[in-house]
């Protein structure tokens, strides 16, 4: 009996060591771009997926805050400076059935077989606004090819979604590698004439996210735009 206990303990120890090794390996890889407590889990998982595809850490940026002309901030989840242009990612985590089009302001999430319905802002438009804000920020972005990828984590189903704009992709997280390869294959290489300026700007936007005052201001602006606190039901 004692021998079996030793075997079981050995197997358990080996499994835990295996898990611990990969946990720390991923943590170290993640830290080449961002911190383990920054953003949300899905965003960090996306960063890891991109890095594991072989993209250099300096081409990946996470949790960027762009200072807009009106004093507000625009927050971008993840960007990737690829050989064909900049890829801007919007990360979502939803369950249930999702309905909407590329042009509608609001999409619908359906849960419990139709018993529960919720509306949320169209993530395609949300990321489109982020890209437009990038172009407004610096001449480096005005002629730069920019691709939009909205990545959904969670057990959701694209039930009836249509009219996806050009250079825009709506994907499940497990299709990320396939979609990035498609973008790289279907578009010509882009020559970055001022790549250092562009990367410096993105690094500054990431730096903005290290200030709690900027994060609080952004959250307050979002709250003010949504206006839930002005509803008295």
Short mmCIF file of C-alpha atoms in Angstrom, two decimals:
data_model
loop_
_atom_site.label_atom_id
_atom_site.label_comp_id
_atom_site.label_asym_id
_atom_site.label_seq_id
_atom_site.Cartn_x
_atom_site.Cartn_y
_atom_site.Cartn_z
CA UNK A 1 0.00 0.00 0.00
CA UNK A 2 2.84 2.36 0.88
CA UNK A 3 4.44 1.83 -2.54
CA UNK A 4 1.25 2.90 -4.32
CA UNK A 5 1.05 5.99 -2.15
CA UNK A 6 4.63 6.90 -3.10
CA UNK A 7 3.81 6.42 -6.81
CA UNK A 8 0.69 8.59 -6.54
CA UNK A 9 2.60 11.30 -4.67
CA UNK A 10 5.34 11.15 -7.31
CA UNK A 11 2.83 11.53 -10.15
CA UNK A 12 1.11 14.41 -8.36
CA UNK A 13 4.43 16.13 -7.71
CA UNK A 14 5.42 15.71 -11.36
CA UNK A 15 2.10 17.14 -12.55
CA UNK A 16 2.38 20.13 -10.21
CA UNK A 17 5.98 20.73 -11.31
CA UNK A 18 4.85 20.59 -14.94
CA UNK A 19 2.06 23.11 -14.30
CA UNK A 20 4.37 25.36 -12.28
CA UNK A 21 7.01 25.39 -15.03
CA UNK A 22 4.56 26.44 -17.74
CA UNK A 23 2.95 29.01 -15.43
CA UNK A 24 6.28 30.74 -14.80
CA UNK A 25 7.37 30.39 -18.42
CA UNK A 26 4.20 32.16 -19.59
CA UNK A 27 4.53 34.75 -16.83
CA UNK A 28 8.08 35.64 -17.91
CA UNK A 29 7.01 35.83 -21.55
CA UNK A 30 4.06 38.06 -20.66
CA UNK A 31 6.31 40.40 -18.69
CA UNK A 32 8.30 41.19 -21.85
CA UNK A 33 5.22 43.24 -22.86
CA UNK A 34 3.03 43.92 -19.83
CA UNK A 35 2.50 43.21 -16.14
CA UNK A 36 0.58 40.15 -14.84
CA UNK A 37 -1.94 42.39 -13.05
CA UNK A 38 -2.56 44.85 -15.88
CA UNK A 39 -5.78 44.83 -17.87
CA UNK A 40 -7.98 41.75 -17.63
CA UNK A 41 -7.22 38.06 -17.99
CA UNK A 42 -8.49 37.81 -21.58
CA UNK A 43 -6.31 40.72 -22.71
CA UNK A 44 -3.24 39.14 -21.14
CA UNK A 45 -4.12 35.80 -22.73
CA UNK A 46 -4.32 37.54 -26.11
CA UNK A 47 -0.88 39.10 -25.58
CA UNK A 48 0.54 35.65 -24.78
CA UNK A 49 -1.04 34.13 -27.88
CA UNK A 50 0.54 36.82 -30.07
CA UNK A 51 3.97 36.40 -28.47
CA UNK A 52 3.81 32.61 -28.87
CA UNK A 53 3.32 33.17 -32.60
CA UNK A 54 6.85 34.58 -32.64
CA UNK A 55 6.20 38.33 -32.83
CA UNK A 56 8.90 40.42 -31.07
CA UNK A 57 7.79 41.93 -27.72
CA UNK A 58 8.59 45.47 -28.91
CA UNK A 59 5.90 45.16 -31.61
CA UNK A 60 3.14 44.30 -29.11
CA UNK A 61 1.49 46.92 -26.87
CA UNK A 62 -1.12 46.35 -24.18
CA UNK A 63 -3.56 48.67 -22.42
CA UNK A 64 -2.91 51.93 -24.26
CA UNK A 65 -4.45 55.27 -23.26
CA UNK A 66 -4.62 57.93 -25.98
CA UNK A 67 -4.99 61.52 -24.84
CA UNK A 68 -7.77 63.02 -26.96
CA UNK A 69 -8.06 66.68 -27.95
CA UNK A 70 -11.06 67.17 -25.64
CA UNK A 71 -9.05 66.07 -22.61
CA UNK A 72 -10.63 62.63 -22.45
CA UNK A 73 -8.82 59.34 -23.07
CA UNK A 74 -9.41 56.52 -25.53
CA UNK A 75 -8.36 53.09 -24.25
CA UNK A 76 -7.10 50.41 -26.66
CA UNK A 77 -6.71 46.82 -25.47
CA UNK A 78 -3.83 45.52 -27.64
CA UNK A 79 -1.93 46.52 -30.79
CA UNK A 80 0.50 44.62 -33.00
CA UNK A 81 2.88 46.35 -35.41
CA UNK A 82 3.10 43.73 -38.16
CA UNK A 83 4.90 43.60 -41.50
CA UNK A 84 1.74 44.76 -43.32
CA UNK A 85 0.59 47.45 -40.91
CA UNK A 86 -0.86 47.95 -37.45
CA UNK A 87 -3.39 45.48 -36.05
CA UNK A 88 -5.67 46.90 -33.36
CA UNK A 89 -7.47 44.46 -31.08
CA UNK A 90 -10.64 44.91 -29.09
CA UNK A 91 -11.12 42.15 -26.51
CA UNK A 92 -14.55 41.00 -25.34
CA UNK A 93 -15.71 38.25 -22.99
CA UNK A 94 -19.32 37.16 -23.49
CA UNK A 95 -21.55 34.12 -23.14
CA UNK A 96 -24.74 33.29 -24.99
CA UNK A 97 -25.98 34.19 -28.46
CA UNK A 98 -24.85 37.45 -30.06
CA UNK A 99 -26.80 39.41 -32.67
CA UNK A 100 -25.84 42.55 -34.60
CA UNK A 101 -24.40 44.11 -37.74
CA UNK A 102 -21.26 46.09 -38.42
CA UNK A 103 -23.24 49.34 -38.61
CA UNK A 104 -25.70 49.03 -35.71
CA UNK A 105 -24.88 51.08 -32.63
CA UNK A 106 -25.94 48.33 -30.24
CA UNK A 107 -25.72 44.54 -30.34
CA UNK A 108 -27.83 42.05 -28.41
CA UNK A 109 -26.69 39.28 -26.09
CA UNK A 110 -29.26 36.52 -25.45
CA UNK A 111 -28.98 34.17 -22.48
CA UNK A 112 -31.08 31.35 -20.97
CA UNK A 113 -32.55 30.35 -24.34
CA UNK A 114 -34.08 33.77 -24.96
CA UNK A 115 -35.25 34.54 -21.43
CA UNK A 116 -32.60 37.19 -20.85
CA UNK A 117 -31.54 39.88 -23.32
CA UNK A 118 -28.90 42.56 -22.92
CA UNK A 119 -27.70 45.30 -25.23
CA UNK A 120 -24.05 46.33 -25.54
CA UNK A 121 -22.14 48.81 -27.66
CA UNK A 122 -21.14 47.47 -31.08
CA UNK A 123 -17.48 46.37 -30.60
CA UNK A 124 -16.76 46.90 -34.31
CA UNK A 125 -17.73 50.57 -34.01
CA UNK A 126 -15.86 50.78 -30.72
CA UNK A 127 -12.63 49.61 -32.32
CA UNK A 128 -13.28 51.76 -35.39
CA UNK A 129 -13.37 54.80 -33.09
CA UNK A 130 -10.08 53.70 -31.52
CA UNK A 131 -8.46 53.47 -34.94
CA UNK A 132 -9.81 56.87 -35.96
CA UNK A 133 -8.41 58.35 -32.77
CA UNK A 134 -5.01 56.85 -33.58
CA UNK A 135 -5.09 58.52 -37.00
CA UNK A 136 -6.00 61.83 -35.37
CA UNK A 137 -3.11 61.62 -32.94
CA UNK A 138 -0.10 61.57 -35.22
CA UNK A 139 0.87 61.86 -38.92
CA UNK A 140 2.62 58.50 -38.49
CA UNK A 141 -0.79 56.80 -38.46
CA UNK A 142 -2.52 58.64 -41.30
CA UNK A 143 -1.13 56.58 -44.20
CA UNK A 144 -0.54 53.46 -42.15
CA UNK A 145 -2.63 50.38 -43.03
CA UNK A 146 -4.60 49.52 -39.90
CA UNK A 147 -6.60 46.32 -39.39
CA UNK A 148 -9.27 45.79 -36.76
CA UNK A 149 -9.72 42.48 -34.95
CA UNK A 150 -12.47 42.05 -32.36
CA UNK A 151 -11.61 38.97 -30.29
CA UNK A 152 -14.30 37.20 -28.27
CA UNK A 153 -13.35 35.01 -25.33
CA UNK A 154 -16.01 33.02 -23.48
CA UNK A 155 -18.66 30.59 -24.65
CA UNK A 156 -20.55 32.82 -27.06
CA UNK A 157 -22.16 32.07 -30.42
CA UNK A 158 -22.22 34.48 -33.37
CA UNK A 159 -25.88 33.80 -34.05
CA UNK A 160 -26.76 36.47 -36.61
CA UNK A 161 -23.97 38.93 -37.29
CA UNK A 162 -23.39 40.50 -40.70
CA UNK A 163 -21.99 43.45 -42.69
CA UNK A 164 -18.46 43.26 -41.34
CA UNK A 165 -16.44 46.17 -42.85
CA UNK A 166 -13.30 45.75 -44.93
CA UNK A 167 -10.08 45.18 -42.95
CA UNK A 168 -12.22 44.21 -39.93
CA UNK A 169 -12.39 40.73 -38.43
CA UNK A 170 -14.72 39.31 -35.79
CA UNK A 171 -13.25 36.16 -34.29
CA UNK A 172 -13.24 33.65 -31.46
CA UNK A 173 -9.98 33.56 -29.55
CA UNK A 174 -9.10 30.08 -30.86
CA UNK A 175 -9.03 31.42 -34.47
CA UNK A 176 -6.49 34.19 -33.71
CA UNK A 177 -3.48 32.55 -35.35
CA UNK A 178 -5.44 31.76 -38.51
CA UNK A 179 -6.75 35.31 -38.88
CA UNK A 180 -3.39 37.01 -38.31
CA UNK A 181 -1.81 34.71 -40.89
CA UNK A 182 -4.62 35.60 -43.31
CA UNK A 183 -3.97 39.34 -42.85
CA UNK A 184 -0.23 38.88 -43.39
CA UNK A 185 -0.80 36.74 -46.48
CA UNK A 186 -3.46 38.87 -48.19
CA UNK A 187 -1.81 42.27 -47.79
CA UNK A 188 1.45 43.67 -49.23
CA UNK A 189 4.40 44.47 -46.94
CA UNK A 190 4.39 47.98 -45.56
CA UNK A 191 7.54 50.06 -45.30
CA UNK A 192 7.63 51.89 -41.97
CA UNK A 193 9.48 55.11 -42.76
CA UNK A 194 9.13 56.43 -39.21
CA UNK A 195 8.80 53.18 -37.27
CA UNK A 196 10.70 54.50 -34.24
CA UNK A 197 8.34 57.47 -33.97
CA UNK A 198 5.32 55.18 -34.19
CA UNK A 199 6.62 52.74 -31.57
CA UNK A 200 7.60 55.63 -29.31
CA UNK A 201 4.04 56.97 -29.50
CA UNK A 202 2.58 53.56 -28.66
CA UNK A 203 5.00 53.19 -25.74
CA UNK A 204 3.88 56.58 -24.42
CA UNK A 205 0.23 55.50 -24.67
CA UNK A 206 1.07 52.40 -22.63
CA UNK A 207 2.88 54.59 -20.10
CA UNK A 208 -0.28 56.68 -19.66
CA UNK A 209 -2.02 53.57 -18.32
CA UNK A 210 0.40 53.42 -15.40
CA UNK A 211 -1.19 56.51 -13.85
CA UNK A 212 -4.26 55.81 -11.70
CA UNK A 213 -5.43 59.39 -12.21
CA UNK A 214 -5.69 58.81 -15.98
CA UNK A 215 -7.51 55.50 -15.49
CA UNK A 216 -9.99 57.11 -13.07
CA UNK A 217 -10.60 59.98 -15.45
CA UNK A 218 -11.25 57.57 -18.31
CA UNK A 219 -13.68 55.53 -16.18
CA UNK A 220 -15.51 58.69 -15.15
CA UNK A 221 -15.80 59.81 -18.78
CA UNK A 222 -17.23 56.42 -19.79
CA UNK A 223 -19.71 56.54 -16.91
CA UNK A 224 -20.77 60.03 -17.95
CA UNK A 225 -21.26 58.95 -21.57
CA UNK A 226 -23.37 55.90 -20.61
CA UNK A 227 -25.41 57.96 -18.16
CA UNK A 228 -26.80 55.07 -16.06
CA UNK A 229 -26.59 57.26 -12.96
CA UNK A 230 -29.18 59.59 -14.53
CA UNK A 231 -31.82 56.86 -14.86
CA UNK A 232 -34.47 56.81 -12.11
CA UNK A 233 -36.72 53.82 -12.71
#
